[in-house]
Amino acid sequence: MKHSRNSSLSPLPRKRFLDNTLSYFSTILIASLLGTYLDLYFVGKNMYEFPIRPFSTIFSINIAFTMVGLPLLTWMFLFLMNRLNRWKRLVLIFTLSIMGPAIEKMSEEGGFFFHSEKWSHSYSFFGYFLFLIIIWFVFKWCNRGNKEPPFYHF
């Protein structure tokens, strides 16, 4: 609907739906690729394995998680992060980073995931922390338009 010249109301700001959707899609794609390559690297180094996985004769990683689980979790993460202020974002990233090793331990107990004896769960904490920060910066970079770099607005 067109804004009337005689109206005393200010026009509504235009939503950038397509831009926002593309930035979500781009970030989710990068997160899935990064997660897949990290899994392939650590499985190749025998740091962990996925004993129960779809297409186990073809893939050495759990491809269902990287193609379905990781994109959904990334979308939820970005959705939440986009609605929080700076300090709450840091708390969310820290909380999710702490939850990562706990979820890994539950997955080990369920037989879905095994770590080698060389693995320390502190690696998982720092890995998730770094991964989430990178994903957030990629998302902010995709949304920046002609603004300053994303690390100015954590």
JSON list of C-alpha atoms in Angstrom, two decimals:
[
{"chain": "A", "resi": 1, "resn": "MET", "atom": "CA", "xyz": [0.00, 0.00, 0.00]},
{"chain": "A", "resi": 2, "resn": "LYS", "atom": "CA", "xyz": [1.26, 3.43, -0.89]},
{"chain": "A", "resi": 3, "resn": "HIS", "atom": "CA", "xyz": [1.72, 6.11, 1.78]},
{"chain": "A", "resi": 4, "resn": "SER", "atom": "CA", "xyz": [-0.74, 8.98, 1.38]},
{"chain": "A", "resi": 5, "resn": "ARG", "atom": "CA", "xyz": [0.69, 12.49, 1.01]},
{"chain": "A", "resi": 6, "resn": "ASN", "atom": "CA", "xyz": [-2.04, 13.87, 3.25]},
{"chain": "A", "resi": 7, "resn": "SER", "atom": "CA", "xyz": [-1.27, 11.48, 6.09]},
{"chain": "A", "resi": 8, "resn": "SER", "atom": "CA", "xyz": [0.34, 12.88, 9.24]},
{"chain": "A", "resi": 9, "resn": "LEU", "atom": "CA", "xyz": [1.75, 9.45, 10.08]},
{"chain": "A", "resi": 10, "resn": "SER", "atom": "CA", "xyz": [5.29, 8.63, 9.15]},
{"chain": "A", "resi": 11, "resn": "PRO", "atom": "CA", "xyz": [5.70, 5.84, 6.62]},
{"chain": "A", "resi": 12, "resn": "LEU", "atom": "CA", "xyz": [6.48, 2.39, 7.94]},
{"chain": "A", "resi": 13, "resn": "PRO", "atom": "CA", "xyz": [10.07, 1.27, 7.47]},
{"chain": "A", "resi": 14, "resn": "ARG", "atom": "CA", "xyz": [10.54, -1.27, 4.71]},
{"chain": "A", "resi": 15, "resn": "LYS", "atom": "CA", "xyz": [11.35, -4.76, 5.85]},
{"chain": "A", "resi": 16, "resn": "ARG", "atom": "CA", "xyz": [14.30, -6.43, 4.23]},
{"chain": "A", "resi": 17, "resn": "PHE", "atom": "CA", "xyz": [12.81, -9.91, 4.33]},
{"chain": "A", "resi": 18, "resn": "LEU", "atom": "CA", "xyz": [14.84, -11.31, 1.46]},
{"chain": "A", "resi": 19, "resn": "ASP", "atom": "CA", "xyz": [18.09, -9.87, 2.78]},
{"chain": "A", "resi": 20, "resn": "ASN", "atom": "CA", "xyz": [17.43, -11.28, 6.23]},
{"chain": "A", "resi": 21, "resn": "THR", "atom": "CA", "xyz": [16.46, -14.68, 4.82]},
{"chain": "A", "resi": 22, "resn": "LEU", "atom": "CA", "xyz": [19.59, -14.78, 2.69]},
{"chain": "A", "resi": 23, "resn": "SER", "atom": "CA", "xyz": [21.80, -13.94, 5.65]},
{"chain": "A", "resi": 24, "resn": "TYR", "atom": "CA", "xyz": [20.19, -16.74, 7.70]},
{"chain": "A", "resi": 25, "resn": "PHE", "atom": "CA", "xyz": [20.56, -19.18, 4.80]},
{"chain": "A", "resi": 26, "resn": "SER", "atom": "CA", "xyz": [24.18, -18.18, 4.12]},
{"chain": "A", "resi": 27, "resn": "THR", "atom": "CA", "xyz": [25.16, -18.46, 7.76]},
{"chain": "A", "resi": 28, "resn": "ILE", "atom": "CA", "xyz": [23.41, -21.81, 8.19]},
{"chain": "A", "resi": 29, "resn": "LEU", "atom": "CA", "xyz": [25.16, -23.12, 5.08]},
{"chain": "A", "resi": 30, "resn": "ILE", "atom": "CA", "xyz": [28.56, -21.98, 6.37]},
{"chain": "A", "resi": 31, "resn": "ALA", "atom": "CA", "xyz": [27.85, -23.45, 9.82]},
{"chain": "A", "resi": 32, "resn": "SER", "atom": "CA", "xyz": [26.88, -26.80, 8.27]},
{"chain": "A", "resi": 33, "resn": "LEU", "atom": "CA", "xyz": [29.97, -26.86, 6.07]},
{"chain": "A", "resi": 34, "resn": "LEU", "atom": "CA", "xyz": [32.25, -25.87, 8.94]},
{"chain": "A", "resi": 35, "resn": "GLY", "atom": "CA", "xyz": [30.66, -28.46, 11.24]},
{"chain": "A", "resi": 36, "resn": "THR", "atom": "CA", "xyz": [30.96, -31.16, 8.58]},
{"chain": "A", "resi": 37, "resn": "TYR", "atom": "CA", "xyz": [34.62, -30.40, 7.88]},
{"chain": "A", "resi": 38, "resn": "LEU", "atom": "CA", "xyz": [35.45, -30.27, 11.60]},
{"chain": "A", "resi": 39, "resn": "ASP", "atom": "CA", "xyz": [33.77, -33.66, 12.09]},
{"chain": "A", "resi": 40, "resn": "LEU", "atom": "CA", "xyz": [35.65, -35.10, 9.12]},
{"chain": "A", "resi": 41, "resn": "TYR", "atom": "CA", "xyz": [38.94, -33.72, 10.45]},
{"chain": "A", "resi": 42, "resn": "PHE", "atom": "CA", "xyz": [38.50, -35.07, 14.00]},
{"chain": "A", "resi": 43, "resn": "VAL", "atom": "CA", "xyz": [37.15, -38.43, 12.82]},
{"chain": "A", "resi": 44, "resn": "GLY", "atom": "CA", "xyz": [40.12, -38.66, 10.44]},
{"chain": "A", "resi": 45, "resn": "LYS", "atom": "CA", "xyz": [42.49, -37.93, 13.37]},
{"chain": "A", "resi": 46, "resn": "ASN", "atom": "CA", "xyz": [40.70, -40.67, 15.38]},
{"chain": "A", "resi": 47, "resn": "MET", "atom": "CA", "xyz": [39.76, -38.16, 18.08]},
{"chain": "A", "resi": 48, "resn": "TYR", "atom": "CA", "xyz": [36.13, -39.28, 18.01]},
{"chain": "A", "resi": 49, "resn": "GLU", "atom": "CA", "xyz": [33.73, -41.48, 16.05]},
{"chain": "A", "resi": 50, "resn": "PHE", "atom": "CA", "xyz": [30.05, -41.92, 15.33]},
{"chain": "A", "resi": 51, "resn": "PRO", "atom": "CA", "xyz": [29.25, -45.64, 15.72]},
{"chain": "A", "resi": 52, "resn": "ILE", "atom": "CA", "xyz": [25.54, -45.15, 14.97]},
{"chain": "A", "resi": 53, "resn": "ARG", "atom": "CA", "xyz": [25.01, -43.08, 11.83]},
{"chain": "A", "resi": 54, "resn": "PRO", "atom": "CA", "xyz": [23.02, -43.20, 8.61]},
{"chain": "A", "resi": 55, "resn": "PHE", "atom": "CA", "xyz": [24.85, -44.44, 5.50]},
{"chain": "A", "resi": 56, "resn": "SER", "atom": "CA", "xyz": [27.73, -45.75, 7.61]},
{"chain": "A", "resi": 57, "resn": "THR", "atom": "CA", "xyz": [29.32, -47.44, 4.59]},
{"chain": "A", "resi": 58, "resn": "ILE", "atom": "CA", "xyz": [29.55, -44.12, 2.77]},
{"chain": "A", "resi": 59, "resn": "PHE", "atom": "CA", "xyz": [30.08, -41.47, 5.48]},
{"chain": "A", "resi": 60, "resn": "SER", "atom": "CA", "xyz": [32.40, -41.63, 8.49]},
{"chain": "A", "resi": 61, "resn": "ILE", "atom": "CA", "xyz": [30.41, -38.86, 10.20]},
{"chain": "A", "resi": 62, "resn": "ASN", "atom": "CA", "xyz": [26.77, -38.50, 11.19]},
{"chain": "A", "resi": 63, "resn": "ILE", "atom": "CA", "xyz": [25.57, -36.83, 8.01]},
{"chain": "A", "resi": 64, "resn": "ALA", "atom": "CA", "xyz": [21.99, -36.58, 9.33]},
{"chain": "A", "resi": 65, "resn": "PHE", "atom": "CA", "xyz": [23.13, -34.29, 12.12]},
{"chain": "A", "resi": 66, "resn": "THR", "atom": "CA", "xyz": [25.18, -32.06, 9.82]},
{"chain": "A", "resi": 67, "resn": "MET", "atom": "CA", "xyz": [22.39, -31.81, 7.24]},
{"chain": "A", "resi": 68, "resn": "VAL", "atom": "CA", "xyz": [19.35, -31.53, 9.54]},
{"chain": "A", "resi": 69, "resn": "GLY", "atom": "CA", "xyz": [20.32, -31.08, 13.19]},
{"chain": "A", "resi": 70, "resn": "LEU", "atom": "CA", "xyz": [23.06, -28.50, 12.77]},
{"chain": "A", "resi": 71, "resn": "PRO", "atom": "CA", "xyz": [21.05, -26.23, 10.43]},
{"chain": "A", "resi": 72, "resn": "LEU", "atom": "CA", "xyz": [18.06, -26.27, 12.80]},
{"chain": "A", "resi": 73, "resn": "LEU", "atom": "CA", "xyz": [20.21, -25.59, 15.85]},
{"chain": "A", "resi": 74, "resn": "THR", "atom": "CA", "xyz": [22.05, -22.83, 14.00]},
{"chain": "A", "resi": 75, "resn": "TRP", "atom": "CA", "xyz": [18.77, -21.20, 13.00]},
{"chain": "A", "resi": 76, "resn": "MET", "atom": "CA", "xyz": [17.53, -21.30, 16.61]},
{"chain": "A", "resi": 77, "resn": "PHE", "atom": "CA", "xyz": [20.86, -19.89, 17.82]},
{"chain": "A", "resi": 78, "resn": "LEU", "atom": "CA", "xyz": [20.75, -17.01, 15.33]},
{"chain": "A", "resi": 79, "resn": "PHE", "atom": "CA", "xyz": [17.07, -16.35, 16.07]},
{"chain": "A", "resi": 80, "resn": "LEU", "atom": "CA", "xyz": [17.80, -16.03, 19.79]},
{"chain": "A", "resi": 81, "resn": "MET", "atom": "CA", "xyz": [21.02, -14.06, 19.35]},
{"chain": "A", "resi": 82, "resn": "ASN", "atom": "CA", "xyz": [19.26, -11.57, 17.10]},
{"chain": "A", "resi": 83, "resn": "ARG", "atom": "CA", "xyz": [16.83, -10.72, 19.91]},
{"chain": "A", "resi": 84, "resn": "LEU", "atom": "CA", "xyz": [19.32, -10.34, 22.78]},
{"chain": "A", "resi": 85, "resn": "ASN", "atom": "CA", "xyz": [21.56, -7.51, 23.88]},
{"chain": "A", "resi": 86, "resn": "ARG", "atom": "CA", "xyz": [25.36, -7.83, 23.96]},
{"chain": "A", "resi": 87, "resn": "TRP", "atom": "CA", "xyz": [25.69, -9.24, 27.49]},
{"chain": "A", "resi": 88, "resn": "LYS", "atom": "CA", "xyz": [22.87, -11.72, 27.08]},
{"chain": "A", "resi": 89, "resn": "ARG", "atom": "CA", "xyz": [24.50, -12.90, 23.84]},
{"chain": "A", "resi": 90, "resn": "LEU", "atom": "CA", "xyz": [27.73, -13.60, 25.70]},
{"chain": "A", "resi": 91, "resn": "VAL", "atom": "CA", "xyz": [25.81, -15.47, 28.39]},
{"chain": "A", "resi": 92, "resn": "LEU", "atom": "CA", "xyz": [23.98, -17.53, 25.74]},
{"chain": "A", "resi": 93, "resn": "ILE", "atom": "CA", "xyz": [27.22, -18.43, 23.95]},
{"chain": "A", "resi": 94, "resn": "PHE", "atom": "CA", "xyz": [28.89, -19.33, 27.25]},
{"chain": "A", "resi": 95, "resn": "THR", "atom": "CA", "xyz": [25.89, -21.41, 28.35]},
{"chain": "A", "resi": 96, "resn": "LEU", "atom": "CA", "xyz": [25.69, -23.30, 25.05]},
{"chain": "A", "resi": 97, "resn": "SER", "atom": "CA", "xyz": [29.45, -23.90, 25.18]},
{"chain": "A", "resi": 98, "resn": "ILE", "atom": "CA", "xyz": [29.06, -25.47, 28.63]},
{"chain": "A", "resi": 99, "resn": "MET", "atom": "CA", "xyz": [26.09, -27.54, 27.46]},
{"chain": "A", "resi": 100, "resn": "GLY", "atom": "CA", "xyz": [28.05, -28.94, 24.49]},
{"chain": "A", "resi": 101, "resn": "PRO", "atom": "CA", "xyz": [30.34, -31.26, 26.47]},
{"chain": "A", "resi": 102, "resn": "ALA", "atom": "CA", "xyz": [27.42, -32.33, 28.68]},
{"chain": "A", "resi": 103, "resn": "ILE", "atom": "CA", "xyz": [25.37, -33.28, 25.61]},
{"chain": "A", "resi": 104, "resn": "GLU", "atom": "CA", "xyz": [28.41, -35.08, 24.18]},
{"chain": "A", "resi": 105, "resn": "LYS", "atom": "CA", "xyz": [28.70, -37.16, 27.38]},
{"chain": "A", "resi": 106, "resn": "MET", "atom": "CA", "xyz": [25.00, -38.07, 27.16]},
{"chain": "A", "resi": 107, "resn": "SER", "atom": "CA", "xyz": [25.53, -39.05, 23.50]},
{"chain": "A", "resi": 108, "resn": "GLU", "atom": "CA", "xyz": [28.46, -41.24, 24.55]},
{"chain": "A", "resi": 109, "resn": "GLU", "atom": "CA", "xyz": [26.28, -42.96, 27.13]},
{"chain": "A", "resi": 110, "resn": "GLY", "atom": "CA", "xyz": [23.65, -43.57, 24.44]},
{"chain": "A", "resi": 111, "resn": "GLY", "atom": "CA", "xyz": [26.26, -45.04, 22.09]},
{"chain": "A", "resi": 112, "resn": "PHE", "atom": "CA", "xyz": [25.90, -42.34, 19.43]},
{"chain": "A", "resi": 113, "resn": "PHE", "atom": "CA", "xyz": [29.30, -40.77, 19.94]},
{"chain": "A", "resi": 114, "resn": "PHE", "atom": "CA", "xyz": [32.71, -41.89, 21.27]},
{"chain": "A", "resi": 115, "resn": "HIS", "atom": "CA", "xyz": [35.80, -39.87, 22.09]},
{"chain": "A", "resi": 116, "resn": "SER", "atom": "CA", "xyz": [39.32, -41.25, 22.11]},
{"chain": "A", "resi": 117, "resn": "GLU", "atom": "CA", "xyz": [41.33, -41.29, 25.32]},
{"chain": "A", "resi": 118, "resn": "LYS", "atom": "CA", "xyz": [43.33, -38.34, 23.97]},
{"chain": "A", "resi": 119, "resn": "TRP", "atom": "CA", "xyz": [40.22, -36.13, 23.93]},
{"chain": "A", "resi": 120, "resn": "SER", "atom": "CA", "xyz": [39.51, -33.64, 26.70]},
{"chain": "A", "resi": 121, "resn": "HIS", "atom": "CA", "xyz": [36.04, -32.18, 27.11]},
{"chain": "A", "resi": 122, "resn": "SER", "atom": "CA", "xyz": [37.65, -28.78, 27.59]},
{"chain": "A", "resi": 123, "resn": "TYR", "atom": "CA", "xyz": [38.41, -28.99, 23.85]},
{"chain": "A", "resi": 124, "resn": "SER", "atom": "CA", "xyz": [34.67, -29.23, 23.26]},
{"chain": "A", "resi": 125, "resn": "PHE", "atom": "CA", "xyz": [33.93, -26.21, 25.44]},
{"chain": "A", "resi": 126, "resn": "PHE", "atom": "CA", "xyz": [36.45, -23.99, 23.65]},
{"chain": "A", "resi": 127, "resn": "GLY", "atom": "CA", "xyz": [35.52, -25.43, 20.26]},
{"chain": "A", "resi": 128, "resn": "TYR", "atom": "CA", "xyz": [31.81, -24.70, 20.69]},
{"chain": "A", "resi": 129, "resn": "PHE", "atom": "CA", "xyz": [32.60, -21.25, 22.08]},
{"chain": "A", "resi": 130, "resn": "LEU", "atom": "CA", "xyz": [34.75, -20.38, 19.08]},
{"chain": "A", "resi": 131, "resn": "PHE", "atom": "CA", "xyz": [32.31, -21.99, 16.61]},
{"chain": "A", "resi": 132, "resn": "LEU", "atom": "CA", "xyz": [29.35, -19.98, 17.97]},
{"chain": "A", "resi": 133, "resn": "ILE", "atom": "CA", "xyz": [31.27, -16.71, 17.92]},
{"chain": "A", "resi": 134, "resn": "ILE", "atom": "CA", "xyz": [32.37, -17.35, 14.33]},
{"chain": "A", "resi": 135, "resn": "ILE", "atom": "CA", "xyz": [28.81, -18.16, 13.28]},
{"chain": "A", "resi": 136, "resn": "TRP", "atom": "CA", "xyz": [27.50, -14.99, 14.95]},
{"chain": "A", "resi": 137, "resn": "PHE", "atom": "CA", "xyz": [30.16, -12.85, 13.24]},
{"chain": "A", "resi": 138, "resn": "VAL", "atom": "CA", "xyz": [29.35, -14.42, 9.87]},
{"chain": "A", "resi": 139, "resn": "PHE", "atom": "CA", "xyz": [25.67, -13.66, 10.40]},
{"chain": "A", "resi": 140, "resn": "LYS", "atom": "CA", "xyz": [26.40, -10.06, 11.39]},
{"chain": "A", "resi": 141, "resn": "TRP", "atom": "CA", "xyz": [28.73, -9.71, 8.41]},
{"chain": "A", "resi": 142, "resn": "CYS", "atom": "CA", "xyz": [25.99, -10.97, 6.08]},
{"chain": "A", "resi": 143, "resn": "ASN", "atom": "CA", "xyz": [23.61, -8.38, 7.56]},
{"chain": "A", "resi": 144, "resn": "ARG", "atom": "CA", "xyz": [26.02, -5.48, 7.56]},
{"chain": "A", "resi": 145, "resn": "GLY", "atom": "CA", "xyz": [25.11, -3.85, 4.25]},
{"chain": "A", "resi": 146, "resn": "ASN", "atom": "CA", "xyz": [27.59, -0.99, 4.05]},
{"chain": "A", "resi": 147, "resn": "LYS", "atom": "CA", "xyz": [28.16, -0.75, 7.79]},
{"chain": "A", "resi": 148, "resn": "GLU", "atom": "CA", "xyz": [31.31, -1.33, 9.80]},
{"chain": "A", "resi": 149, "resn": "PRO", "atom": "CA", "xyz": [32.77, -4.82, 10.42]},
{"chain": "A", "resi": 150, "resn": "PRO", "atom": "CA", "xyz": [30.69, -7.15, 12.65]},
{"chain": "A", "resi": 151, "resn": "PHE", "atom": "CA", "xyz": [33.14, -7.37, 15.53]},
{"chain": "A", "resi": 152, "resn": "TYR", "atom": "CA", "xyz": [32.24, -3.80, 16.55]},
{"chain": "A", "resi": 153, "resn": "HIS", "atom": "CA", "xyz": [28.74, -4.98, 17.49]},
{"chain": "A", "resi": 154, "resn": "PHE", "atom": "CA", "xyz": [29.14, -8.29, 19.27]}
]
